[in-house]
mmCIF file of C-alpha atoms and ligand atoms in Angstrom:
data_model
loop_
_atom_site.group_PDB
_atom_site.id
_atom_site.type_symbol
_atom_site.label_atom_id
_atom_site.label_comp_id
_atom_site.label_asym_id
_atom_site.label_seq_id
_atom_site.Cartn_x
_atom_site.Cartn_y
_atom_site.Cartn_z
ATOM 1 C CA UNK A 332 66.807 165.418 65.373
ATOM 2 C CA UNK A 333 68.358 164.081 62.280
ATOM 3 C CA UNK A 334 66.078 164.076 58.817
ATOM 4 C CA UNK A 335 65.911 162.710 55.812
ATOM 5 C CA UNK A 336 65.557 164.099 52.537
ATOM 6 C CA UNK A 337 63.637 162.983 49.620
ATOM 7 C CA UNK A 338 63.208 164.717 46.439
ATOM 8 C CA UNK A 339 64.694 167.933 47.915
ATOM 9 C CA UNK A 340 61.902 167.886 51.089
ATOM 10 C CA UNK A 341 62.806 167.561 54.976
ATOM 11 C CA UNK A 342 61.481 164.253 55.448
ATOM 12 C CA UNK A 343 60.668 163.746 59.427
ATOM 13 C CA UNK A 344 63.359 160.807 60.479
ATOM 14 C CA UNK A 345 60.212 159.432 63.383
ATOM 15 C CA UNK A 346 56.563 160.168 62.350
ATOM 16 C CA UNK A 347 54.017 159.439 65.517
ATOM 17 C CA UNK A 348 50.190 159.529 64.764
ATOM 18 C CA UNK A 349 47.834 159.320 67.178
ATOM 19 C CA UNK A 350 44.833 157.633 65.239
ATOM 20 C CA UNK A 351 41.867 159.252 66.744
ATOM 21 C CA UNK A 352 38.151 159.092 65.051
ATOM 22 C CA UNK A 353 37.302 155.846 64.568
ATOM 23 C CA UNK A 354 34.385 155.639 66.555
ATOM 24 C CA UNK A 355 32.739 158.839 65.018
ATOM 25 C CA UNK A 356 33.795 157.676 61.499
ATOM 26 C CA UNK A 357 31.762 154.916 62.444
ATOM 27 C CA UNK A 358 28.450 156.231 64.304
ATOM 28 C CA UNK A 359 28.389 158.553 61.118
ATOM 29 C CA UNK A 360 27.538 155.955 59.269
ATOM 30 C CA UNK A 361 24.744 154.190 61.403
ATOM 31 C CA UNK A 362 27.611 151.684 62.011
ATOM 32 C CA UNK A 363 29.169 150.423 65.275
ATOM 33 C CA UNK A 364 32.141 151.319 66.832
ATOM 34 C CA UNK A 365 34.073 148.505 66.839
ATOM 35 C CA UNK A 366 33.549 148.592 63.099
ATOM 36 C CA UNK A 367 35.163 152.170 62.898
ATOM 37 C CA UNK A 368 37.631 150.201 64.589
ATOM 38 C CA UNK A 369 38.037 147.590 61.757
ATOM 39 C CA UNK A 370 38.230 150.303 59.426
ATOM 40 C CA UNK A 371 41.079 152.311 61.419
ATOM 41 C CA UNK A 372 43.004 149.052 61.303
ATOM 42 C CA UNK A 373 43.013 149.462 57.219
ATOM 43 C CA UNK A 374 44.060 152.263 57.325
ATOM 44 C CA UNK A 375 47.158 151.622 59.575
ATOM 45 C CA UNK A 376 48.005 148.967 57.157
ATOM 46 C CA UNK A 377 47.730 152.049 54.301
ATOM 47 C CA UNK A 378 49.769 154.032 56.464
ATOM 48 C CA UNK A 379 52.928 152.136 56.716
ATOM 49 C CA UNK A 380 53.209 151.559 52.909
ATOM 50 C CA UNK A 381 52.471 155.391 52.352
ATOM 51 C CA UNK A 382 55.346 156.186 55.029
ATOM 52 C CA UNK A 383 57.394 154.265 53.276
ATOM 53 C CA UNK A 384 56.995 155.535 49.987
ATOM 54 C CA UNK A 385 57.579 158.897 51.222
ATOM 55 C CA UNK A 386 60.883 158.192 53.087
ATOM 56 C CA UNK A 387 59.738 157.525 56.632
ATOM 57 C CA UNK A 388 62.361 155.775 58.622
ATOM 58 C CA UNK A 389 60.373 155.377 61.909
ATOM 59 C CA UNK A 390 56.781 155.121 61.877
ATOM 60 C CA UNK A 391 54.881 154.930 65.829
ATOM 61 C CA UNK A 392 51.165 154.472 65.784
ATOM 62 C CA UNK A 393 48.982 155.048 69.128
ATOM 63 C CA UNK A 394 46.851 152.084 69.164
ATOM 64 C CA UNK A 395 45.578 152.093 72.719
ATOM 65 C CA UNK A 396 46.689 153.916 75.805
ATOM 66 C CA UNK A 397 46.524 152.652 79.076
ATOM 67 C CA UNK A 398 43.510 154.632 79.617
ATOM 68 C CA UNK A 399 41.610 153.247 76.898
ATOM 69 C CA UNK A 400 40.842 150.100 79.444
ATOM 70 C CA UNK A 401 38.266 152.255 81.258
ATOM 71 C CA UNK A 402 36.314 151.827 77.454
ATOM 72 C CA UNK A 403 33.311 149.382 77.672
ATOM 73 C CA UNK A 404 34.012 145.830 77.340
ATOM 74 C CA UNK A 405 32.797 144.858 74.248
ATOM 75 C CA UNK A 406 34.900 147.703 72.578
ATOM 76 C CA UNK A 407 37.831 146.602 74.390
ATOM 77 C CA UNK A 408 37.505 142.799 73.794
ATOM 78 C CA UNK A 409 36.974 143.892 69.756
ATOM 79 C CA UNK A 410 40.013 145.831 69.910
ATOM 80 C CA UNK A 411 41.807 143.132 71.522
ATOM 81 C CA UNK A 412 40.109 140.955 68.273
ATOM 82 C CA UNK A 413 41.739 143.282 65.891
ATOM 83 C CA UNK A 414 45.061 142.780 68.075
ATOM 84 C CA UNK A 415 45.088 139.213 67.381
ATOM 85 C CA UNK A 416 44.096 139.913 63.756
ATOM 86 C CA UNK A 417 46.781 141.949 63.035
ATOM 87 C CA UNK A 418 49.399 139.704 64.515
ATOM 88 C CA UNK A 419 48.261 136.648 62.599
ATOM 89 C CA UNK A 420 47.704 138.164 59.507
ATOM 90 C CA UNK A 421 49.568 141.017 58.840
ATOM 91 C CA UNK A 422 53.177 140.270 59.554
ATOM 92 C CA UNK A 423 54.136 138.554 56.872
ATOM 93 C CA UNK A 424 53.525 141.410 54.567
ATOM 94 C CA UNK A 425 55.187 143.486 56.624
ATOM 95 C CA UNK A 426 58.257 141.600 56.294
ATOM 96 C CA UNK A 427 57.836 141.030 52.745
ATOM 97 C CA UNK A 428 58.285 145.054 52.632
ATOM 98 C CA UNK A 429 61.461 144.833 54.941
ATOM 99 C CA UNK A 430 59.681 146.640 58.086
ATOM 100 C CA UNK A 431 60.589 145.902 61.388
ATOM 101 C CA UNK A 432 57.477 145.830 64.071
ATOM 102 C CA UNK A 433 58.153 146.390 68.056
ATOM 103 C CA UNK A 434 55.276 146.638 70.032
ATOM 104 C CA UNK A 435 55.993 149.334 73.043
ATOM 105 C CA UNK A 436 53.739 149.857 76.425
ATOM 106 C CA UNK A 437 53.001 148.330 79.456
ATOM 107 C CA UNK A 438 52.620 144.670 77.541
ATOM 108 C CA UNK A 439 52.427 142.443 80.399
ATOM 109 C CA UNK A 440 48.517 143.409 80.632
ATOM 110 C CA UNK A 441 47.668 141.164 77.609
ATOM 111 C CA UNK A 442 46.917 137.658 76.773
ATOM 112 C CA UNK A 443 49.539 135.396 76.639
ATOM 113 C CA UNK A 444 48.302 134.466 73.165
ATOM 114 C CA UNK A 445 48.949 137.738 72.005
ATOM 115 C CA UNK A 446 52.633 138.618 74.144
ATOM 116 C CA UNK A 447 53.633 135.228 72.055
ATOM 117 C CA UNK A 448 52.095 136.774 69.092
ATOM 118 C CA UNK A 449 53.824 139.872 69.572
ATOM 119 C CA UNK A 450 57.569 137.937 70.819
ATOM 120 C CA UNK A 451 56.799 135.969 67.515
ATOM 121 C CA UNK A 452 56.481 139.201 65.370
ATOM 122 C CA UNK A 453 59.454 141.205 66.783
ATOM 123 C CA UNK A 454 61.753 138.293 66.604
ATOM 124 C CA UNK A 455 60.533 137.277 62.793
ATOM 125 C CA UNK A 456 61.000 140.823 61.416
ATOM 126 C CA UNK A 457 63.826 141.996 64.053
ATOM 127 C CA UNK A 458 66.267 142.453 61.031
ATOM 128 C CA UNK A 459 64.471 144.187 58.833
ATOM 129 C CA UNK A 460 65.947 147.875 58.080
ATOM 130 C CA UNK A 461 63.347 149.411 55.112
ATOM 131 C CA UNK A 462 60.829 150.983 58.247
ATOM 132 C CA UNK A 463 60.701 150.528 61.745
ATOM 133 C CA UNK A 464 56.283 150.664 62.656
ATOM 134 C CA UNK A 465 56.214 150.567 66.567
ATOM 135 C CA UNK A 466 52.715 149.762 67.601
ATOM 136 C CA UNK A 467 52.215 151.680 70.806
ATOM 137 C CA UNK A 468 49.569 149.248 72.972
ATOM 138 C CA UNK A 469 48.910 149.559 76.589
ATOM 139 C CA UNK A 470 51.170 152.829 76.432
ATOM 140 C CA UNK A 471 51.092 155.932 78.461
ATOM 141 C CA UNK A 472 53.609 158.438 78.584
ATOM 142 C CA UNK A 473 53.215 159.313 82.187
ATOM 143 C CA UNK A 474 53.523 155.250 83.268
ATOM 144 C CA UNK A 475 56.643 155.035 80.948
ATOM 145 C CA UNK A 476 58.232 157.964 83.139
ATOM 146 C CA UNK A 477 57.194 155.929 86.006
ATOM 147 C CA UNK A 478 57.979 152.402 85.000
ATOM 148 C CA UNK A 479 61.846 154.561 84.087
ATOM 149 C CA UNK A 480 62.180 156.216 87.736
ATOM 150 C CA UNK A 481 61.268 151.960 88.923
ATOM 151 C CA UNK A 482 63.752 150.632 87.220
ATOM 152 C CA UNK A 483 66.594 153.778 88.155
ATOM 153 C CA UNK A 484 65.317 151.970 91.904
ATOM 154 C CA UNK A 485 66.192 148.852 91.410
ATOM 155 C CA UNK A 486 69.188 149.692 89.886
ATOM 156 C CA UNK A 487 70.425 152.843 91.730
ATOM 157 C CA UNK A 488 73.298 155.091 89.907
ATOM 158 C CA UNK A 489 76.217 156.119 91.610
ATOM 159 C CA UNK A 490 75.542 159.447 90.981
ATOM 160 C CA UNK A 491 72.551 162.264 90.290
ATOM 161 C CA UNK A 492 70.373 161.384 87.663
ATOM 162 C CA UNK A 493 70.323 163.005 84.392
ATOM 163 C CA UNK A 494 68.350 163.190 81.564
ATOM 164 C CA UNK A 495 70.711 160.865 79.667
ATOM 165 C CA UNK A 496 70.324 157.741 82.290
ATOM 166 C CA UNK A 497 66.364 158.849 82.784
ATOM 167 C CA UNK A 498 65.811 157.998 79.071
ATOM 168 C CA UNK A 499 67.788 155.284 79.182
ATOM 169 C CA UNK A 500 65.521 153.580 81.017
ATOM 170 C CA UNK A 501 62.304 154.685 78.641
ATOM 171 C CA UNK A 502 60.639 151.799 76.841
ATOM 172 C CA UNK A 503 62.967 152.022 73.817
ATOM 173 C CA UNK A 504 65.531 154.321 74.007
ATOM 174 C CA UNK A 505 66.869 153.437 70.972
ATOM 175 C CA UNK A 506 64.116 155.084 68.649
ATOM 176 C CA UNK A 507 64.644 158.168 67.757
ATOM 177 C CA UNK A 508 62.692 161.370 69.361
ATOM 178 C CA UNK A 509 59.729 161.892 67.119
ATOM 179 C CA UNK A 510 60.153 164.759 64.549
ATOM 180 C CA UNK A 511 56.267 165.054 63.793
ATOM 181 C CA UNK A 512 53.113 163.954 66.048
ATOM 182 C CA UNK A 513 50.248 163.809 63.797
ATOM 183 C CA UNK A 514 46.609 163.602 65.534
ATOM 184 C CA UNK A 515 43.469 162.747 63.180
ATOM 185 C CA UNK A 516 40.154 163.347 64.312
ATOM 186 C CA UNK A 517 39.589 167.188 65.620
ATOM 187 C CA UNK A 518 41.316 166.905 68.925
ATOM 188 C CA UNK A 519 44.195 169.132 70.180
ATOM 189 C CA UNK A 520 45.800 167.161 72.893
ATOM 190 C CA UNK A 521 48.720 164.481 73.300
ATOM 191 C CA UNK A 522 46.180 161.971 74.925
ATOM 192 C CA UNK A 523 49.932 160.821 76.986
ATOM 193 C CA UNK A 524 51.398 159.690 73.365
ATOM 194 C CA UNK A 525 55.059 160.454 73.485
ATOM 195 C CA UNK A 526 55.162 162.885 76.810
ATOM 196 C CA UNK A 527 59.147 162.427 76.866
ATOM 197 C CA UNK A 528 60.307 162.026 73.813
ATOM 198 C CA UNK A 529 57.772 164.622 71.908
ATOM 199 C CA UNK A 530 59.375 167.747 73.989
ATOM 200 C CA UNK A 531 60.450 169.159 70.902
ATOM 201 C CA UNK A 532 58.446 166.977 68.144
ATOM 202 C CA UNK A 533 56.339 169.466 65.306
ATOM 203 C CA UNK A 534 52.205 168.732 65.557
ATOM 204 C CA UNK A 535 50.121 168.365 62.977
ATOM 205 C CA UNK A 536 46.200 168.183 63.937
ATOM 206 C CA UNK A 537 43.444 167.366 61.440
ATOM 207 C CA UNK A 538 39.803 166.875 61.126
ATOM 208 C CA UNK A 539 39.960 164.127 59.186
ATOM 209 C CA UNK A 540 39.024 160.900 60.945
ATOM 210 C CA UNK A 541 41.964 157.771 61.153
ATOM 211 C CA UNK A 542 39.856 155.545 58.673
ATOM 212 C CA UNK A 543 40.227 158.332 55.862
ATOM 213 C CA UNK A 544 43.534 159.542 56.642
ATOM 214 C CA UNK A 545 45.142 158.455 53.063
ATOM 215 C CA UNK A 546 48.390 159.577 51.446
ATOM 216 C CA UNK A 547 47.155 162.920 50.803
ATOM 217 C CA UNK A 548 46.705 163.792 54.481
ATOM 218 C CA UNK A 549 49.793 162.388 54.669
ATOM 219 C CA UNK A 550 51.706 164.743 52.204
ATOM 220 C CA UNK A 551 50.066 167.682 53.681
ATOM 221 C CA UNK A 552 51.063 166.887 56.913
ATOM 222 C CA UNK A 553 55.035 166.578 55.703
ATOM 223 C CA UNK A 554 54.284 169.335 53.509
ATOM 224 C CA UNK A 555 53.488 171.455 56.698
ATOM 225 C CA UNK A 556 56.328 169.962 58.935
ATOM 226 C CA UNK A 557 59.159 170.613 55.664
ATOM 227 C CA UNK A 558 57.590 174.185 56.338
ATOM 228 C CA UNK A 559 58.899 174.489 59.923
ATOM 229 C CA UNK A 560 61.825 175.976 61.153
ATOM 230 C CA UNK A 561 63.151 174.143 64.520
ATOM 231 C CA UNK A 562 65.160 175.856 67.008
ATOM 232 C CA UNK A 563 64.836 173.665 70.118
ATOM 233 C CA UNK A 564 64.953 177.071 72.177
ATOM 234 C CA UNK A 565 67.730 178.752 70.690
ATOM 235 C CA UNK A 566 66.997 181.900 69.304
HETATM 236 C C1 LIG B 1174 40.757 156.173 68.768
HETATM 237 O O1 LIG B 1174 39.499 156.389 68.149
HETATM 238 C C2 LIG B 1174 41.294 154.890 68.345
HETATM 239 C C3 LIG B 1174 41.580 153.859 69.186
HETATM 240 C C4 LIG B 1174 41.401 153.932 70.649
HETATM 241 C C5 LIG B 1174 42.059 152.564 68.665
HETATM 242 C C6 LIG B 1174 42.978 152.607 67.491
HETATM 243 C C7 LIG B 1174 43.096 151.252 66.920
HETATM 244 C C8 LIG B 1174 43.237 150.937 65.612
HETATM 245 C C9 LIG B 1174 43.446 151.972 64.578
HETATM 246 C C10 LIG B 1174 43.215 149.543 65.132
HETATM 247 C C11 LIG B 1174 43.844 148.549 66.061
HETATM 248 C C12 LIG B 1174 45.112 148.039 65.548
HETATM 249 C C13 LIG B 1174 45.954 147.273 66.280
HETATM 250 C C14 LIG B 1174 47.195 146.765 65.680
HETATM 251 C C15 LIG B 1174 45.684 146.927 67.705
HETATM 252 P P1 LIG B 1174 38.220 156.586 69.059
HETATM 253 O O2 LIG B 1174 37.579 155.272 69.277
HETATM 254 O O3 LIG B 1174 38.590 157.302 70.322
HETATM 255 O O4 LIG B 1174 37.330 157.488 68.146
HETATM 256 P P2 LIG B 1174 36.287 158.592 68.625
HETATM 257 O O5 LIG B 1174 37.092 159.706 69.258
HETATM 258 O O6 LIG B 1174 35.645 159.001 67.353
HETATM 259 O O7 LIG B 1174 35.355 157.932 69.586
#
């Protein structure tokens, strides 16, 4: 995958982060979840201006999977909350800074409110070309194969399938592979972020819950990848 560089560093062309820890962050403090929730929010908003400043040209954030609707309902309806919040408040600074927002998943599950929220905010910022932040919501890498091998159905090729036409028919093909997956919060799994298109993206795991994950974290986390040597299977 194609990189950037920035002061003399490999800067990762597609940064993913899977923003895990909010709900500890939270129950650390005596506070509720949803509130860790609140907090995680802040720092996405962090997050985009510190990718920016460091060269990012694709930014994807994990901000609920199509398994996180098995979560109680109170936690789901404040996430859904924040997910209005966001869309009403936050895209106007977001275009201010020239970022482009798409919103990628299995969207037909919300709202209309929000689906016009969302229509509103990809058309509104649609040219922008600083920083492309795609908001993963509803998403699941194993349903995205699926909902790809549907739509190959309905619209058979003439010929065998191949890895080319298969992502073709991925949410948004036109985003480039990510070069780094980043995962806060102590876990070491993929949670389905990215199954597809993170077969040859760098990790980067850290402690660190998603409401303190600041530009430090940040730089280590480039500082590690710029470290890397990628051979996609060659020798
Ligand atoms: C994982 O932490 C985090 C989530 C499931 C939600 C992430 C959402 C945001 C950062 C804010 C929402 C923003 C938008 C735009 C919708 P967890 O709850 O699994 O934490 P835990 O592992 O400590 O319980």
């Amino acid at each position: 995958m194609a990189e950037r560089t920035n002061r003399d560093k490999k800067i990762p062309l597609h940064t993913g982060i899977i923003m895990d820890g909010n709900g500890r962050w939270a129950l650390s403090r005596g506070m509720p979840r949803a509130l860790g929730h609140k907090a995680g929010m802040e720092a996405l908003e962090k997050t985009v201006d510190n990718a920016h400043s460091l060269g990012i040209r694709y930014l994807s954030l994990y901000a609920f999977s199509t398994e996180n609707w098995k979560r109680v309902p109170v936690e789901i309806e404040a996430l859904m909350g924040l997910f209005r919040l966001y869309l009403k408040n936050k895209i106007e600074k977001l275009h201010s800074r020239g970022a482009r927002i798409r919103f990628v998943g299995k969207l037909e599950a919300f709202a209309p409110d929000i689906l016009e929220g969302v229509r509103y905010a990809e058309e509104y910022t649609g040219g922008n070309t600083e920083i492309d932040i795609i908001i993963c919501v509803n998403y699941g890498g194993r349903q995205e194969i699926v909902d790809a091998v549907n739509r190959l159905m309905v619209d058979p090729p003439g010929g065998p399938v191949t890895e080319e036409l298969l992502r073709s028919r991925l949410y948004a093909p036109d985003i480039p592979d990510p070069d780094l997956l980043i995962r806060t919060g102590g876990e070491f799994r993929m949670s389905n972020f990215w199954l597809w298109e993170g077969a040859y993206s760098e990790y980067y795991f850290t402690d660190t819950y998603w409401p303190d994950f600041g530009m430090k974290e940040l730089e280590r986390a480039l500082e590690s990848y710029a470290g890397r040597e990628r051979r996609y299977g060659a020798a």
